[in-house]
Amino acid sequence: MNRLVDIIRSVLISPEMLCLLLPIGIWTYWPGPFQFVTTQVYADFKWGIGAALVPAGFFASSYNLGTDLLSPHGARKVLLEWPDYWMIKNRVVMAVIFCGVAVFVVVFALYLIAESKASLGAALLLSGWLSAFAALCSVGLARWKTREILGE
């Protein structure tokens, strides 16, 4: 039960979720800048392809850092015996999932921009970038903290 609560909390109350929802909230009250971005991406769709690669790169980096963190070797094997290791594992898995969701959000945003030229697409584009970046930062901070604790 405690693990389920931790997973729900890490999904609903997280910097990744804040970064996913904040641009949409800003878009509802101030759509002007998002409309400008939409017209720029619509005019030259090469920007859109590059935009899709940003969260994909964050996804790959997050997966790489998470794998390094969850597969300790040498003196860091003591981390596997730590009673709260499951919390780190949950955070890393959720960060990778958020990066994956961000990739799909950005692809959907590009679809919206290409098909209907909707300014919501630019808000979703920013949401995907920020959420994937926050997830990558979470994994990076967890890696730094474990190195600090283990004295590396």
mmCIF file of C-alpha atoms in Angstrom:
data_model
loop_
_atom_site.group_PDB
_atom_site.id
_atom_site.type_symbol
_atom_site.label_atom_id
_atom_site.label_comp_id
_atom_site.label_asym_id
_atom_site.label_seq_id
_atom_site.Cartn_x
_atom_site.Cartn_y
_atom_site.Cartn_z
ATOM 1 C CA MET A 1 0.000 0.000 0.000
ATOM 2 C CA ASN A 2 2.847 2.357 0.865
ATOM 3 C CA ARG A 3 4.444 1.767 -2.529
ATOM 4 C CA LEU A 4 1.185 2.458 -4.350
ATOM 5 C CA VAL A 5 0.781 5.751 -2.498
ATOM 6 C CA ASP A 6 4.362 6.664 -3.386
ATOM 7 C CA ILE A 7 3.766 5.917 -7.075
ATOM 8 C CA ILE A 8 0.564 7.970 -7.146
ATOM 9 C CA ARG A 9 2.296 10.830 -5.349
ATOM 10 C CA SER A 10 5.242 10.716 -7.747
ATOM 11 C CA VAL A 11 2.842 10.989 -10.685
ATOM 12 C CA LEU A 12 0.448 13.641 -9.416
ATOM 13 C CA ILE A 13 2.736 15.770 -7.258
ATOM 14 C CA SER A 14 5.941 16.063 -9.227
ATOM 15 C CA PRO A 15 7.938 18.688 -11.078
ATOM 16 C CA GLU A 16 7.352 16.700 -14.249
ATOM 17 C CA MET A 17 3.571 17.029 -13.925
ATOM 18 C CA LEU A 18 3.889 20.732 -13.112
ATOM 19 C CA CYS A 19 6.011 21.243 -16.216
ATOM 20 C CA LEU A 20 3.498 19.269 -18.249
ATOM 21 C CA LEU A 21 0.514 21.355 -17.134
ATOM 22 C CA LEU A 22 2.022 24.838 -16.688
ATOM 23 C CA PRO A 23 2.339 25.759 -20.400
ATOM 24 C CA ILE A 24 -1.246 24.676 -21.006
ATOM 25 C CA GLY A 25 -2.382 26.920 -18.142
ATOM 26 C CA ILE A 26 -0.382 29.838 -19.564
ATOM 27 C CA TRP A 27 -1.823 29.148 -23.032
ATOM 28 C CA THR A 28 -5.383 29.491 -21.731
ATOM 29 C CA TYR A 29 -4.709 33.017 -20.451
ATOM 30 C CA TRP A 30 -2.038 34.247 -22.890
ATOM 31 C CA PRO A 31 -2.213 32.460 -26.253
ATOM 32 C CA GLY A 32 -0.344 35.144 -28.248
ATOM 33 C CA PRO A 33 3.216 33.786 -27.942
ATOM 34 C CA PHE A 34 2.013 30.263 -28.641
ATOM 35 C CA GLN A 35 0.253 31.426 -31.808
ATOM 36 C CA PHE A 36 3.516 33.028 -32.952
ATOM 37 C CA VAL A 37 5.422 29.776 -32.387
ATOM 38 C CA THR A 38 2.708 27.860 -34.210
ATOM 39 C CA THR A 39 2.986 30.073 -37.294
ATOM 40 C CA GLN A 40 6.788 29.749 -37.289
ATOM 41 C CA VAL A 41 6.718 25.949 -37.022
ATOM 42 C CA TYR A 42 3.917 25.717 -39.603
ATOM 43 C CA ALA A 43 5.867 27.886 -42.060
ATOM 44 C CA ASP A 44 8.973 25.663 -41.941
ATOM 45 C CA PHE A 45 8.200 22.207 -40.604
ATOM 46 C CA LYS A 46 11.889 21.324 -40.316
ATOM 47 C CA TRP A 47 11.729 23.097 -36.972
ATOM 48 C CA GLY A 48 9.069 20.626 -35.944
ATOM 49 C CA ILE A 49 11.246 17.640 -36.710
ATOM 50 C CA GLY A 50 14.023 19.149 -34.635
ATOM 51 C CA ALA A 51 11.527 19.884 -31.885
ATOM 52 C CA ALA A 52 10.517 16.226 -31.771
ATOM 53 C CA LEU A 53 14.118 15.175 -31.277
ATOM 54 C CA VAL A 54 14.571 17.233 -28.087
ATOM 55 C CA PRO A 55 12.430 15.070 -25.773
ATOM 56 C CA ALA A 56 13.672 11.946 -27.555
ATOM 57 C CA GLY A 57 17.208 12.946 -26.588
ATOM 58 C CA PHE A 58 16.073 13.611 -23.023
ATOM 59 C CA PHE A 59 14.420 10.172 -23.012
ATOM 60 C CA ALA A 60 17.639 8.471 -24.111
ATOM 61 C CA SER A 61 19.707 10.388 -21.557
ATOM 62 C CA SER A 62 17.229 9.673 -18.783
ATOM 63 C CA TYR A 63 17.237 5.972 -19.625
ATOM 64 C CA ASN A 64 21.045 5.917 -19.672
ATOM 65 C CA LEU A 65 21.377 7.732 -16.331
ATOM 66 C CA GLY A 66 18.633 5.593 -14.797
ATOM 67 C CA THR A 67 20.260 2.375 -15.933
ATOM 68 C CA ASP A 68 23.550 3.511 -14.442
ATOM 69 C CA LEU A 69 21.819 4.406 -11.192
ATOM 70 C CA LEU A 70 19.774 1.194 -10.890
ATOM 71 C CA SER A 71 22.588 -1.152 -11.924
ATOM 72 C CA PRO A 72 25.302 -0.402 -9.394
ATOM 73 C CA HIS A 73 28.590 -2.241 -9.605
ATOM 74 C CA GLY A 74 31.667 -2.407 -7.436
ATOM 75 C CA ALA A 75 31.429 -0.549 -4.144
ATOM 76 C CA ARG A 76 28.004 0.818 -5.093
ATOM 77 C CA LYS A 77 26.373 -2.638 -4.797
ATOM 78 C CA VAL A 78 25.549 -1.740 -1.207
ATOM 79 C CA LEU A 79 22.811 0.460 -2.681
ATOM 80 C CA LEU A 80 20.840 -2.674 -3.623
ATOM 81 C CA GLU A 81 20.619 -3.667 0.053
ATOM 82 C CA TRP A 82 19.287 -0.281 1.129
ATOM 83 C CA PRO A 83 15.685 -0.608 2.457
ATOM 84 C CA ASP A 84 14.455 2.435 0.490
ATOM 85 C CA TYR A 85 16.024 1.376 -2.805
ATOM 86 C CA TRP A 86 12.535 0.800 -4.202
ATOM 87 C CA MET A 87 11.847 4.548 -3.881
ATOM 88 C CA ILE A 88 14.794 5.393 -6.123
ATOM 89 C CA LYS A 89 13.711 2.708 -8.556
ATOM 90 C CA ASN A 90 10.155 4.097 -8.661
ATOM 91 C CA ARG A 91 11.433 7.618 -9.295
ATOM 92 C CA VAL A 92 13.700 6.509 -12.125
ATOM 93 C CA VAL A 93 10.960 4.428 -13.744
ATOM 94 C CA MET A 94 8.479 7.311 -13.458
ATOM 95 C CA ALA A 95 11.017 9.722 -14.950
ATOM 96 C CA VAL A 96 11.564 7.449 -17.941
ATOM 97 C CA ILE A 97 7.787 7.079 -18.343
ATOM 98 C CA PHE A 98 7.369 10.871 -18.215
ATOM 99 C CA CYS A 99 10.026 11.220 -20.920
ATOM 100 C CA GLY A 100 8.168 8.686 -23.053
ATOM 101 C CA VAL A 101 4.892 10.532 -22.545
ATOM 102 C CA ALA A 102 6.660 13.774 -23.454
ATOM 103 C CA VAL A 103 7.788 12.298 -26.768
ATOM 104 C CA PHE A 104 4.192 11.365 -27.599
ATOM 105 C CA VAL A 105 2.935 14.799 -26.478
ATOM 106 C CA VAL A 106 5.422 16.517 -28.787
ATOM 107 C CA VAL A 107 4.502 14.282 -31.728
ATOM 108 C CA PHE A 108 0.803 15.018 -31.097
ATOM 109 C CA ALA A 109 1.623 18.734 -30.841
ATOM 110 C CA LEU A 110 3.337 18.642 -34.208
ATOM 111 C CA TYR A 111 0.326 16.843 -35.649
ATOM 112 C CA LEU A 112 -1.952 19.601 -34.320
ATOM 113 C CA ILE A 113 0.270 22.286 -35.795
ATOM 114 C CA ALA A 114 0.530 20.574 -39.178
ATOM 115 C CA GLU A 115 -3.146 19.690 -39.547
ATOM 116 C CA SER A 116 -5.079 22.494 -37.912
ATOM 117 C CA LYS A 117 -2.482 25.185 -37.127
ATOM 118 C CA ALA A 118 -3.812 25.253 -33.556
ATOM 119 C CA SER A 119 -1.849 27.256 -31.006
ATOM 120 C CA LEU A 120 -2.506 24.490 -28.475
ATOM 121 C CA GLY A 121 0.136 22.566 -30.406
ATOM 122 C CA ALA A 122 2.819 25.055 -29.371
ATOM 123 C CA ALA A 123 1.700 24.804 -25.738
ATOM 124 C CA LEU A 124 1.898 21.016 -25.920
ATOM 125 C CA LEU A 125 5.293 21.284 -27.582
ATOM 126 C CA LEU A 126 6.600 23.336 -24.669
ATOM 127 C CA SER A 127 4.897 20.986 -22.205
ATOM 128 C CA GLY A 128 6.691 17.995 -23.677
ATOM 129 C CA TRP A 129 10.063 19.720 -23.628
ATOM 130 C CA LEU A 130 9.741 20.948 -20.056
ATOM 131 C CA SER A 131 8.375 17.674 -18.706
ATOM 132 C CA ALA A 132 11.137 15.629 -20.312
ATOM 133 C CA PHE A 133 13.761 18.086 -19.059
ATOM 134 C CA ALA A 134 12.362 17.946 -15.515
ATOM 135 C CA ALA A 135 12.409 14.144 -15.637
ATOM 136 C CA LEU A 136 16.015 14.136 -16.800
ATOM 137 C CA CYS A 137 16.935 16.566 -14.029
ATOM 138 C CA SER A 138 15.223 14.342 -11.447
ATOM 139 C CA VAL A 139 17.261 11.319 -12.505
ATOM 140 C CA GLY A 140 20.442 13.378 -12.630
ATOM 141 C CA LEU A 141 19.841 14.751 -9.133
ATOM 142 C CA ALA A 142 19.144 11.248 -7.819
ATOM 143 C CA ARG A 143 22.420 10.063 -9.310
ATOM 144 C CA TRP A 144 24.330 12.938 -7.745
ATOM 145 C CA LYS A 145 22.702 12.341 -4.377
ATOM 146 C CA THR A 146 23.552 8.640 -4.346
ATOM 147 C CA ARG A 147 27.143 9.437 -5.245
ATOM 148 C CA GLU A 148 27.213 11.954 -2.416
ATOM 149 C CA ILE A 149 25.778 9.489 0.078
ATOM 150 C CA LEU A 150 28.145 6.724 -0.985
ATOM 151 C CA GLY A 151 31.125 9.075 -0.879
ATOM 152 C CA GLU A 152 32.173 8.714 -4.511
#
